[in-house]
């Protein structure tokens, strides 16, 4: 974010508007509507800036505009010169007004037409009575102040905003909304809750809608090493954050201590999001945490996420199942709790038409590939070692199984990696001669096709 957005209270404050014509008049009218004491001048004189807290100019002589910009900068007075970003220190936004709610859209002076277009779309989509809803929520906040627990107040307000109360206010049915408020107050839950939430493979765009909502409403977030900063940025700014990341052989916090932390936070009445990379129940110890929470009598809810095997395959258009090549999909782990490889290579090698997805197998790759080859898998069976799948940093090493480990040693992956083995891997566009070969992602996360027109957004 290059510019810091803010809303100014200009009631009773002096604002200078320099210039003649309809654009200057429009700016002056908008400022007066906000309660500003507007001083109109066709030309600029330095004395006009006395006691001014803001200045705007449009359609004045060039010499006046330059002199105004110099004087405003010297006095630290914010200035907007219409269509002159080089002279401006702030930019006039396109505004959607639902007083007291306002939505301001700015492009740092680069594309005013884009800002106006987005405003038109929002005008059509935002209910006319959003301002009434804002005032109703203000009154609700005042009535909830006697509640001592801030988390309980916040949960009640979130329930009002997302439930029947808001619907009734927007429909203009104030009396029924009052009854809905009383019902919500009477039904408020006691105690905390833990949500085990899958953060997906790393890109914020691959979060589920429910995960995003829970992040925005959590009182506390307990997160792992593979949770990306851009995902944490979607959390409430005042949410407590607890890093409990684990790497192979190096645990920031032992699992029993993580369990105890979740229980303690929930018993303090907090809404806790336990944020895990991928899916919380796929090689993420979610089962252990669920068992501990249930044993302690703490309510827990699981919110699934995109697991690594799905994200890695999608990044490179690798079919995990295929009518001609793969009717079985197996998720495996490359090492045990003690760091050993504990796979039944013989049984896995006998699976007919299977795709094997092996998590956490980067360090033990040579042992894994040798085990499968000795168990009878064909040396030329297609395989792929995928690094940072589902992210913009994704890359894949495509290779016949027999050559994979040696090729990986020459250019080892630095991030988390997943191994895919099976005939269906050979159907990926990246699996072509000469092999082995590294490839960048084909389906880059976040690179969705844009709508053909901004106006098509209004039809979605």
CSV table of C-alpha atoms in Angstrom, one decimal:
chain,number,residue,atom,x,y,z
A,1,UNK,CA,0.0,0.0,0.0
A,2,UNK,CA,1.7,3.2,-1.2
A,3,UNK,CA,-0.7,5.8,0.3
A,4,UNK,CA,-2.4,5.7,3.7
A,5,UNK,CA,-6.2,6.1,3.6
A,6,UNK,CA,-8.0,8.1,6.3
A,7,UNK,CA,-11.2,10.0,6.9
A,8,UNK,CA,-10.9,13.6,8.1
A,9,UNK,CA,-13.4,15.4,10.4
A,10,UNK,CA,-13.6,18.8,8.7
A,11,UNK,CA,-16.6,20.2,10.7
A,12,UNK,CA,-15.9,23.8,11.5
A,13,UNK,CA,-12.5,23.7,9.9
A,14,UNK,CA,-11.3,26.1,7.2
A,15,UNK,CA,-10.6,24.6,3.8
A,16,UNK,CA,-9.3,26.7,0.8
A,17,UNK,CA,-10.7,26.0,-2.7
A,18,UNK,CA,-8.8,27.8,-5.5
A,19,UNK,CA,-10.1,28.1,-9.0
A,20,UNK,CA,-13.2,28.7,-11.0
A,21,UNK,CA,-15.5,26.5,-13.0
A,22,UNK,CA,-17.6,23.4,-12.3
A,23,UNK,CA,-14.8,21.2,-10.9
A,24,UNK,CA,-13.9,23.7,-8.2
A,25,UNK,CA,-17.5,24.2,-7.4
A,26,UNK,CA,-18.1,20.5,-7.1
A,27,UNK,CA,-15.2,20.1,-4.7
A,28,UNK,CA,-16.5,23.0,-2.6
A,29,UNK,CA,-20.0,21.6,-2.4
A,30,UNK,CA,-18.7,18.2,-1.2
A,31,UNK,CA,-16.5,19.8,1.4
A,32,UNK,CA,-19.4,22.0,2.7
A,33,UNK,CA,-21.6,18.9,2.9
A,34,UNK,CA,-19.1,17.5,5.4
A,35,UNK,CA,-19.4,20.7,7.5
A,36,UNK,CA,-16.2,22.4,6.4
A,37,UNK,CA,-15.9,26.2,6.3
A,38,UNK,CA,-15.0,26.6,2.7
A,39,UNK,CA,-13.0,29.7,1.5
A,40,UNK,CA,-13.4,30.1,-2.3
A,41,UNK,CA,-10.8,32.0,-4.3
A,42,UNK,CA,-10.4,32.3,-8.1
A,43,UNK,CA,-6.7,33.0,-7.7
A,44,UNK,CA,-4.2,32.1,-5.0
A,45,UNK,CA,-2.7,34.4,-2.5
A,46,UNK,CA,-0.4,33.2,0.4
A,47,UNK,CA,-2.7,34.8,3.0
A,48,UNK,CA,-5.5,32.5,1.9
A,49,UNK,CA,-3.8,29.6,3.6
A,50,UNK,CA,-4.0,31.2,7.1
A,51,UNK,CA,-5.7,28.8,9.5
A,52,UNK,CA,-6.5,26.4,6.6
A,53,UNK,CA,-6.2,22.7,7.4
A,54,UNK,CA,-6.8,21.5,3.8
A,55,UNK,CA,-6.5,23.0,0.3
A,56,UNK,CA,-8.0,22.0,-3.1
A,57,UNK,CA,-7.5,23.6,-6.5
A,58,UNK,CA,-8.9,23.2,-10.0
A,59,UNK,CA,-8.9,25.2,-13.2
A,60,UNK,CA,-6.6,28.0,-11.9
A,61,UNK,CA,-3.6,29.6,-13.7
A,62,UNK,CA,-0.5,27.4,-13.7
A,63,UNK,CA,1.5,29.9,-11.8
A,64,UNK,CA,-1.1,30.0,-9.1
A,65,UNK,CA,-1.2,26.2,-8.8
A,66,UNK,CA,2.6,26.0,-8.6
A,67,UNK,CA,2.7,28.7,-5.9
A,68,UNK,CA,-0.1,27.1,-4.0
A,69,UNK,CA,1.7,23.7,-4.0
A,70,UNK,CA,5.0,25.3,-2.8
A,71,UNK,CA,3.2,27.2,0.0
A,72,UNK,CA,1.1,24.2,1.1
A,73,UNK,CA,4.1,22.0,1.2
A,74,UNK,CA,6.0,24.5,3.3
A,75,UNK,CA,3.2,24.8,5.8
A,76,UNK,CA,2.4,21.1,5.9
A,77,UNK,CA,-1.1,21.6,4.6
A,78,UNK,CA,-2.5,18.7,2.5
A,79,UNK,CA,-3.3,19.8,-1.1
A,80,UNK,CA,-5.2,18.2,-4.0
A,81,UNK,CA,-4.9,19.8,-7.4
A,82,UNK,CA,-7.4,18.2,-9.8
A,83,UNK,CA,-5.7,16.1,-12.5
A,84,UNK,CA,-2.2,17.2,-11.2
A,85,UNK,CA,-0.8,14.4,-9.1
A,86,UNK,CA,2.6,16.0,-9.5
A,87,UNK,CA,1.4,19.0,-7.4
A,88,UNK,CA,-0.8,17.0,-5.0
A,89,UNK,CA,0.0,15.6,-1.6
A,90,UNK,CA,-3.4,13.8,-1.3
A,91,UNK,CA,-5.8,12.5,-3.9
A,92,UNK,CA,-9.6,13.0,-4.1
A,93,UNK,CA,-11.3,9.6,-3.9
A,94,UNK,CA,-14.4,8.3,-5.6
A,95,UNK,CA,-16.9,8.0,-2.8
A,96,UNK,CA,-19.9,5.8,-2.1
A,97,UNK,CA,-22.0,7.6,0.5
A,98,UNK,CA,-24.2,5.6,2.9
A,99,UNK,CA,-23.8,8.0,5.8
A,100,UNK,CA,-22.4,7.4,8.3
A,101,UNK,CA,-20.8,4.7,6.2
A,102,UNK,CA,-18.5,5.8,3.4
A,103,UNK,CA,-16.5,3.8,1.0
A,104,UNK,CA,-13.6,5.7,-0.7
A,105,UNK,CA,-11.7,4.4,-3.7
A,106,UNK,CA,-8.4,5.8,-4.8
A,107,UNK,CA,-5.8,5.0,-7.4
A,108,UNK,CA,-3.0,7.4,-6.2
A,109,UNK,CA,-4.0,9.7,-9.1
A,110,UNK,CA,-3.2,7.1,-11.7
A,111,UNK,CA,-6.6,6.1,-13.0
A,112,UNK,CA,-9.6,8.2,-11.9
A,113,UNK,CA,-11.8,6.5,-14.5
A,114,UNK,CA,-11.1,3.2,-12.8
A,115,UNK,CA,-12.0,4.6,-9.4
A,116,UNK,CA,-15.3,6.0,-10.8
A,117,UNK,CA,-16.1,2.7,-12.5
A,118,UNK,CA,-15.7,0.8,-9.3
A,119,UNK,CA,-17.8,3.4,-7.4
A,120,UNK,CA,-20.6,2.8,-9.9
A,121,UNK,CA,-20.4,-1.0,-9.4
A,122,UNK,CA,-20.5,-0.5,-5.6
A,123,UNK,CA,-23.4,2.0,-5.8
A,124,UNK,CA,-25.4,-0.7,-7.5
A,125,UNK,CA,-24.5,-3.4,-5.0
A,126,UNK,CA,-24.5,-1.8,-1.6
A,127,UNK,CA,-27.9,-1.5,0.0
A,128,UNK,CA,-29.3,2.0,0.5
A,129,UNK,CA,-29.9,1.4,4.2
A,130,UNK,CA,-26.3,0.5,5.1
A,131,UNK,CA,-26.1,3.7,7.0
A,132,UNK,CA,-29.1,2.8,9.1
A,133,UNK,CA,-27.4,-0.6,9.8
A,134,UNK,CA,-24.2,1.3,11.0
A,135,UNK,CA,-26.3,3.4,13.3
A,136,UNK,CA,-28.2,0.4,14.6
A,137,UNK,CA,-24.9,-1.4,15.4
A,138,UNK,CA,-23.6,1.7,17.2
A,139,UNK,CA,-26.7,1.6,19.4
A,140,UNK,CA,-26.1,-2.1,19.9
A,141,UNK,CA,-22.5,-1.5,21.0
A,142,UNK,CA,-23.7,1.0,23.6
A,143,UNK,CA,-26.2,-1.5,25.0
A,144,UNK,CA,-23.6,-4.3,25.1
A,145,UNK,CA,-21.0,-2.3,27.1
A,146,UNK,CA,-22.1,-3.8,30.5
A,147,UNK,CA,-20.8,-7.1,29.2
A,148,UNK,CA,-17.4,-7.5,30.8
A,149,UNK,CA,-15.9,-9.9,28.3
A,150,UNK,CA,-14.7,-8.0,25.2
A,151,UNK,CA,-14.7,-11.3,23.2
A,152,UNK,CA,-18.3,-12.0,24.1
A,153,UNK,CA,-19.3,-8.4,23.0
A,154,UNK,CA,-17.5,-8.9,19.7
A,155,UNK,CA,-19.2,-12.3,19.0
A,156,UNK,CA,-22.6,-10.8,19.7
A,157,UNK,CA,-22.0,-7.9,17.3
A,158,UNK,CA,-20.7,-10.3,14.6
A,159,UNK,CA,-23.8,-12.4,15.1
A,160,UNK,CA,-26.0,-9.3,14.7
A,161,UNK,CA,-24.2,-8.2,11.6
A,162,UNK,CA,-24.3,-11.6,9.9
A,163,UNK,CA,-27.8,-12.6,11.0
A,164,UNK,CA,-31.5,-11.8,11.1
A,165,UNK,CA,-30.9,-8.4,12.9
A,166,UNK,CA,-29.0,-6.9,10.0
A,167,UNK,CA,-31.5,-8.3,7.4
A,168,UNK,CA,-34.4,-6.6,9.3
A,169,UNK,CA,-32.6,-3.3,9.6
A,170,UNK,CA,-31.8,-3.2,5.9
A,171,UNK,CA,-35.5,-4.0,5.2
A,172,UNK,CA,-36.6,-1.1,7.4
A,173,UNK,CA,-38.3,-3.4,10.0
A,174,UNK,CA,-36.9,-1.7,13.1
A,175,UNK,CA,-39.3,-3.2,15.7
A,176,UNK,CA,-38.6,-6.8,14.5
A,177,UNK,CA,-34.9,-6.0,14.6
A,178,UNK,CA,-35.2,-5.0,18.2
A,179,UNK,CA,-36.8,-8.4,19.0
A,180,UNK,CA,-34.0,-10.1,17.1
A,181,UNK,CA,-31.5,-8.2,19.2
A,182,UNK,CA,-33.1,-9.4,22.4
A,183,UNK,CA,-33.1,-13.0,21.2
A,184,UNK,CA,-29.4,-12.8,20.3
A,185,UNK,CA,-28.6,-11.4,23.7
A,186,UNK,CA,-30.5,-14.1,25.5
A,187,UNK,CA,-28.9,-16.9,23.4
A,188,UNK,CA,-25.3,-15.8,23.7
A,189,UNK,CA,-23.0,-18.8,24.2
A,190,UNK,CA,-20.7,-19.1,27.1
A,191,UNK,CA,-17.0,-20.1,27.0
A,192,UNK,CA,-14.6,-20.4,24.1
A,193,UNK,CA,-14.2,-22.6,21.1
A,194,UNK,CA,-11.3,-23.8,18.9
A,195,UNK,CA,-11.5,-24.0,15.1
A,196,UNK,CA,-8.9,-26.2,13.5
A,197,UNK,CA,-8.5,-24.4,10.2
A,198,UNK,CA,-6.7,-25.5,7.1
A,199,UNK,CA,-4.7,-22.6,5.6
A,200,UNK,CA,-4.1,-24.4,2.3
A,201,UNK,CA,-0.7,-24.6,0.5
A,202,UNK,CA,0.3,-21.0,1.2
A,203,UNK,CA,-1.4,-18.6,-1.2
A,204,UNK,CA,-4.1,-16.5,0.5
A,205,UNK,CA,-6.3,-16.9,-2.6
A,206,UNK,CA,-6.6,-20.6,-1.9
A,207,UNK,CA,-8.2,-20.0,1.6
A,208,UNK,CA,-11.8,-21.1,1.9
A,209,UNK,CA,-14.4,-18.4,2.5
A,210,UNK,CA,-15.1,-19.9,6.0
A,211,UNK,CA,-11.4,-19.8,6.9
A,212,UNK,CA,-11.2,-16.1,5.9
A,213,UNK,CA,-14.3,-15.3,8.0
A,214,UNK,CA,-12.9,-17.1,11.0
A,215,UNK,CA,-9.5,-15.4,10.7
A,216,UNK,CA,-11.3,-12.0,10.6
A,217,UNK,CA,-13.2,-12.8,13.8
A,218,UNK,CA,-10.7,-14.8,15.9
A,219,UNK,CA,-9.6,-13.6,19.3
A,220,UNK,CA,-6.4,-15.7,19.2
A,221,UNK,CA,-4.5,-17.4,16.3
A,222,UNK,CA,-2.2,-20.3,16.9
A,223,UNK,CA,-0.2,-20.9,13.7
A,224,UNK,CA,2.4,-23.2,12.2
A,225,UNK,CA,5.6,-22.6,10.2
A,226,UNK,CA,4.0,-23.1,6.8
A,227,UNK,CA,1.3,-20.4,7.2
A,228,UNK,CA,2.3,-17.5,4.9
A,229,UNK,CA,2.4,-13.9,6.2
A,230,UNK,CA,-0.2,-12.8,3.7
A,231,UNK,CA,-2.7,-15.2,5.2
A,232,UNK,CA,-2.0,-13.9,8.7
A,233,UNK,CA,-2.5,-10.4,7.4
A,234,UNK,CA,-6.2,-11.3,6.9
A,235,UNK,CA,-6.7,-11.7,10.7
A,236,UNK,CA,-8.0,-9.1,13.0
A,237,UNK,CA,-5.2,-6.7,13.9
A,238,UNK,CA,-5.8,-7.0,17.6
A,239,UNK,CA,-6.0,-10.8,17.6
A,240,UNK,CA,-3.5,-12.5,19.8
A,241,UNK,CA,-0.9,-14.5,17.8
A,242,UNK,CA,1.0,-17.6,18.9
A,243,UNK,CA,3.7,-19.1,16.7
A,244,UNK,CA,4.1,-22.8,17.3
A,245,UNK,CA,5.9,-23.8,14.2
A,246,UNK,CA,7.7,-27.1,13.7
A,247,UNK,CA,10.4,-28.2,11.4
A,248,UNK,CA,11.9,-31.6,11.1
A,249,UNK,CA,13.9,-32.2,14.3
A,250,UNK,CA,13.2,-28.7,15.6
A,251,UNK,CA,10.0,-28.0,17.4
A,252,UNK,CA,9.2,-24.4,18.6
A,253,UNK,CA,6.7,-25.9,21.1
A,254,UNK,CA,6.1,-29.6,21.9
A,255,UNK,CA,2.8,-30.9,20.8
A,256,UNK,CA,1.5,-31.4,24.4
A,257,UNK,CA,2.3,-27.7,25.1
A,258,UNK,CA,0.3,-26.7,22.0
A,259,UNK,CA,-2.6,-28.8,23.2
A,260,UNK,CA,-2.4,-27.1,26.6
A,261,UNK,CA,-2.2,-23.6,25.0
A,262,UNK,CA,-5.4,-24.3,22.9
A,263,UNK,CA,-7.3,-25.5,26.0
A,264,UNK,CA,-6.1,-22.5,28.1
A,265,UNK,CA,-7.2,-20.0,25.5
A,266,UNK,CA,-10.6,-21.6,25.0
A,267,UNK,CA,-11.2,-21.8,28.7
A,268,UNK,CA,-10.5,-18.1,28.9
A,269,UNK,CA,-13.6,-17.6,26.7
A,270,UNK,CA,-11.7,-16.9,23.4
A,271,UNK,CA,-12.6,-17.8,19.9
A,272,UNK,CA,-9.4,-19.6,18.8
A,273,UNK,CA,-8.2,-20.4,15.3
A,274,UNK,CA,-5.6,-23.2,15.2
A,275,UNK,CA,-4.2,-22.4,11.7
A,276,UNK,CA,-2.4,-25.2,9.9
A,277,UNK,CA,-0.8,-25.4,6.5
A,278,UNK,CA,-2.8,-27.6,4.1
A,279,UNK,CA,-5.6,-29.5,5.7
A,280,UNK,CA,-5.7,-29.9,9.5
A,281,UNK,CA,-6.5,-33.6,9.3
A,282,UNK,CA,-3.9,-34.6,6.7
A,283,UNK,CA,-0.4,-35.2,8.3
A,284,UNK,CA,-1.0,-32.1,10.5
A,285,UNK,CA,-1.6,-33.7,13.9
A,286,UNK,CA,-5.1,-32.3,13.9
A,287,UNK,CA,-6.4,-35.7,15.2
A,288,UNK,CA,-4.1,-35.4,18.3
A,289,UNK,CA,-5.3,-31.8,19.0
A,290,UNK,CA,-8.9,-32.8,18.5
A,291,UNK,CA,-8.5,-35.7,21.0
A,292,UNK,CA,-6.9,-33.4,23.6
A,293,UNK,CA,-9.7,-30.7,23.2
A,294,UNK,CA,-12.5,-33.3,23.4
A,295,UNK,CA,-10.9,-34.8,26.5
A,296,UNK,CA,-10.8,-31.4,28.1
A,297,UNK,CA,-14.4,-30.7,27.2
A,298,UNK,CA,-13.5,-27.8,24.9
A,299,UNK,CA,-15.7,-27.4,21.8
A,300,UNK,CA,-13.8,-27.9,18.5
A,301,UNK,CA,-14.7,-27.5,14.9
A,302,UNK,CA,-12.7,-28.6,11.9
A,303,UNK,CA,-12.5,-26.4,8.8
A,304,UNK,CA,-10.9,-28.2,5.8
A,305,UNK,CA,-8.2,-26.7,3.6
A,306,UNK,CA,-6.5,-27.5,0.3
A,307,UNK,CA,-4.0,-30.2,1.1
A,308,UNK,CA,-0.6,-30.3,-0.5
A,309,UNK,CA,-1.2,-33.2,-2.8
A,310,UNK,CA,-4.1,-31.4,-4.5
A,311,UNK,CA,-2.3,-28.1,-4.7
A,312,UNK,CA,0.9,-29.6,-6.1
A,313,UNK,CA,-1.0,-31.6,-8.7
A,314,UNK,CA,-3.0,-28.5,-9.7
A,315,UNK,CA,0.1,-26.3,-10.1
A,316,UNK,CA,1.4,-28.6,-12.9
A,317,UNK,CA,-1.9,-30.0,-14.2
A,318,UNK,CA,-1.0,-33.5,-13.0
A,319,UNK,CA,-4.0,-35.8,-12.9
A,320,UNK,CA,-4.1,-37.6,-9.6
A,321,UNK,CA,-6.7,-40.0,-10.9
A,322,UNK,CA,-7.2,-41.0,-14.5
A,323,UNK,CA,-9.6,-43.5,-16.1
A,324,UNK,CA,-6.8,-45.1,-18.1
A,325,UNK,CA,-3.9,-44.8,-15.6
A,326,UNK,CA,-5.0,-44.3,-12.0
A,327,UNK,CA,-8.0,-45.6,-10.1
A,328,UNK,CA,-6.3,-45.4,-6.6
A,329,UNK,CA,-4.9,-42.4,-4.8
A,330,UNK,CA,-2.8,-42.9,-1.7
A,331,UNK,CA,-1.6,-40.2,0.7
A,332,UNK,CA,1.6,-41.3,2.5
A,333,UNK,CA,4.2,-39.7,4.8
A,334,UNK,CA,7.9,-39.9,4.1
A,335,UNK,CA,8.9,-40.3,7.7
A,336,UNK,CA,7.5,-41.3,11.1
A,337,UNK,CA,7.5,-39.3,14.3
A,338,UNK,CA,11.0,-40.6,15.0
A,339,UNK,CA,12.2,-39.5,11.5
A,340,UNK,CA,12.4,-43.1,10.1
A,341,UNK,CA,11.0,-44.2,6.7
A,342,UNK,CA,8.2,-46.7,7.6
A,343,UNK,CA,6.5,-47.6,4.3
A,344,UNK,CA,5.3,-51.0,3.2
A,345,UNK,CA,7.0,-50.7,-0.2
A,346,UNK,CA,6.0,-54.2,-1.3
A,347,UNK,CA,2.3,-53.6,-0.6
A,348,UNK,CA,2.3,-50.2,-2.2
A,349,UNK,CA,4.2,-51.4,-5.3
A,350,UNK,CA,1.4,-54.0,-5.8
A,351,UNK,CA,-1.4,-51.4,-5.9
A,352,UNK,CA,-2.9,-51.5,-9.4
A,353,UNK,CA,-3.1,-48.2,-11.3
A,354,UNK,CA,-2.2,-46.1,-8.3
A,355,UNK,CA,-0.9,-42.5,-7.7
A,356,UNK,CA,1.2,-42.3,-4.6
A,357,UNK,CA,1.4,-38.9,-3.0
A,358,UNK,CA,4.2,-38.8,-0.4
A,359,UNK,CA,4.4,-35.9,2.1
A,360,UNK,CA,7.6,-34.8,3.9
A,361,UNK,CA,9.8,-37.0,1.8
A,362,UNK,CA,12.4,-34.5,0.6
A,363,UNK,CA,15.1,-35.5,3.1
A,364,UNK,CA,14.4,-39.3,2.7
A,365,UNK,CA,13.9,-39.1,-1.1
A,366,UNK,CA,16.8,-41.5,-1.9
A,367,UNK,CA,15.6,-44.1,0.6
A,368,UNK,CA,12.1,-43.9,-0.6
A,369,UNK,CA,12.9,-44.2,-4.3
A,370,UNK,CA,15.3,-47.1,-3.6
A,371,UNK,CA,12.7,-48.9,-1.5
A,372,UNK,CA,10.1,-48.7,-4.3
A,373,UNK,CA,12.5,-49.9,-7.0
A,374,UNK,CA,13.6,-52.8,-4.8
A,375,UNK,CA,10.0,-53.7,-4.2
A,376,UNK,CA,9.4,-54.0,-8.0
A,377,UNK,CA,8.2,-50.6,-9.2
A,378,UNK,CA,9.4,-50.1,-12.8
A,379,UNK,CA,12.4,-47.8,-13.0
A,380,UNK,CA,10.7,-45.7,-15.8
A,381,UNK,CA,7.5,-45.1,-13.8
A,382,UNK,CA,6.7,-41.4,-14.0
A,383,UNK,CA,7.4,-39.3,-10.9
A,384,UNK,CA,7.5,-35.7,-9.9
A,385,UNK,CA,9.1,-33.9,-6.9
A,386,UNK,CA,7.1,-30.7,-6.4
A,387,UNK,CA,8.4,-27.8,-4.4
A,388,UNK,CA,6.1,-25.1,-2.8
A,389,UNK,CA,3.1,-26.5,-4.8
A,390,UNK,CA,0.1,-24.2,-4.9
A,391,UNK,CA,2.2,-21.0,-4.6
A,392,UNK,CA,3.9,-18.6,-7.0
A,393,UNK,CA,7.3,-20.2,-6.2
A,394,UNK,CA,6.2,-23.7,-7.3
A,395,UNK,CA,8.5,-25.8,-9.4
A,396,UNK,CA,8.5,-29.5,-10.3
A,397,UNK,CA,11.3,-32.0,-11.1
A,398,UNK,CA,9.8,-34.5,-13.6
A,399,UNK,CA,11.7,-37.7,-13.9
A,400,UNK,CA,11.5,-41.5,-14.2
A,401,UNK,CA,11.6,-42.8,-10.7
A,402,UNK,CA,15.1,-44.4,-11.0
A,403,UNK,CA,16.7,-41.0,-11.9
A,404,UNK,CA,14.8,-38.8,-9.5
A,405,UNK,CA,16.9,-38.8,-6.4
A,406,UNK,CA,20.2,-38.1,-8.3
A,407,UNK,CA,18.5,-35.3,-10.3
A,408,UNK,CA,17.2,-33.8,-7.0
A,409,UNK,CA,20.7,-33.8,-5.5
A,410,UNK,CA,22.0,-31.7,-8.4
A,411,UNK,CA,19.4,-28.9,-7.8
A,412,UNK,CA,17.8,-29.7,-4.4
A,413,UNK,CA,14.5,-28.1,-3.5
A,414,UNK,CA,14.7,-25.4,-0.7
A,415,UNK,CA,11.0,-25.3,0.3
A,416,UNK,CA,8.5,-28.0,1.3
A,417,UNK,CA,8.3,-30.7,-1.3
A,418,UNK,CA,5.9,-33.5,-2.1
A,419,UNK,CA,6.6,-36.6,-4.2
A,420,UNK,CA,4.1,-38.0,-6.7
A,421,UNK,CA,4.6,-41.4,-8.3
A,422,UNK,CA,2.5,-43.2,-10.8
A,423,UNK,CA,1.5,-43.6,-14.4
A,424,UNK,CA,-0.9,-40.7,-14.3
A,425,UNK,CA,2.0,-38.3,-13.6
A,426,UNK,CA,3.2,-39.0,-17.1
A,427,UNK,CA,0.0,-37.4,-18.4
A,428,UNK,CA,1.1,-34.0,-17.1
A,429,UNK,CA,2.1,-31.5,-19.8
A,430,UNK,CA,5.4,-31.0,-18.1
A,431,UNK,CA,6.3,-34.7,-18.4
A,432,UNK,CA,8.1,-34.8,-21.7
A,433,UNK,CA,11.6,-35.6,-23.0
A,434,UNK,CA,14.3,-34.9,-22.2
A,435,UNK,CA,14.0,-36.0,-18.6
A,436,UNK,CA,14.8,-35.3,-15.8
A,437,UNK,CA,13.7,-31.7,-16.0
A,438,UNK,CA,12.7,-28.8,-13.7
A,439,UNK,CA,9.6,-26.8,-14.6
A,440,UNK,CA,7.8,-23.8,-13.3
A,441,UNK,CA,4.1,-23.9,-12.4
A,442,UNK,CA,1.6,-24.0,-15.2
A,443,UNK,CA,-1.4,-23.2,-13.2
A,444,UNK,CA,0.1,-20.3,-11.1
A,445,UNK,CA,-1.9,-19.5,-8.0
A,446,UNK,CA,-3.7,-16.2,-8.3
A,447,UNK,CA,-3.4,-16.1,-12.1
A,448,UNK,CA,-7.1,-16.5,-12.8
A,449,UNK,CA,-8.5,-15.2,-16.0
A,450,UNK,CA,-9.8,-11.7,-15.4
A,451,UNK,CA,-13.3,-10.8,-16.5
A,452,UNK,CA,-13.5,-9.4,-20.0
A,453,UNK,CA,-14.9,-6.1,-18.6
A,454,UNK,CA,-15.2,-4.6,-15.2
A,455,UNK,CA,-18.9,-4.2,-15.8
A,456,UNK,CA,-19.2,-8.0,-15.9
A,457,UNK,CA,-18.5,-8.0,-12.2
A,458,UNK,CA,-21.9,-6.6,-11.6
A,459,UNK,CA,-23.4,-9.7,-13.2
A,460,UNK,CA,-21.6,-12.2,-11.0
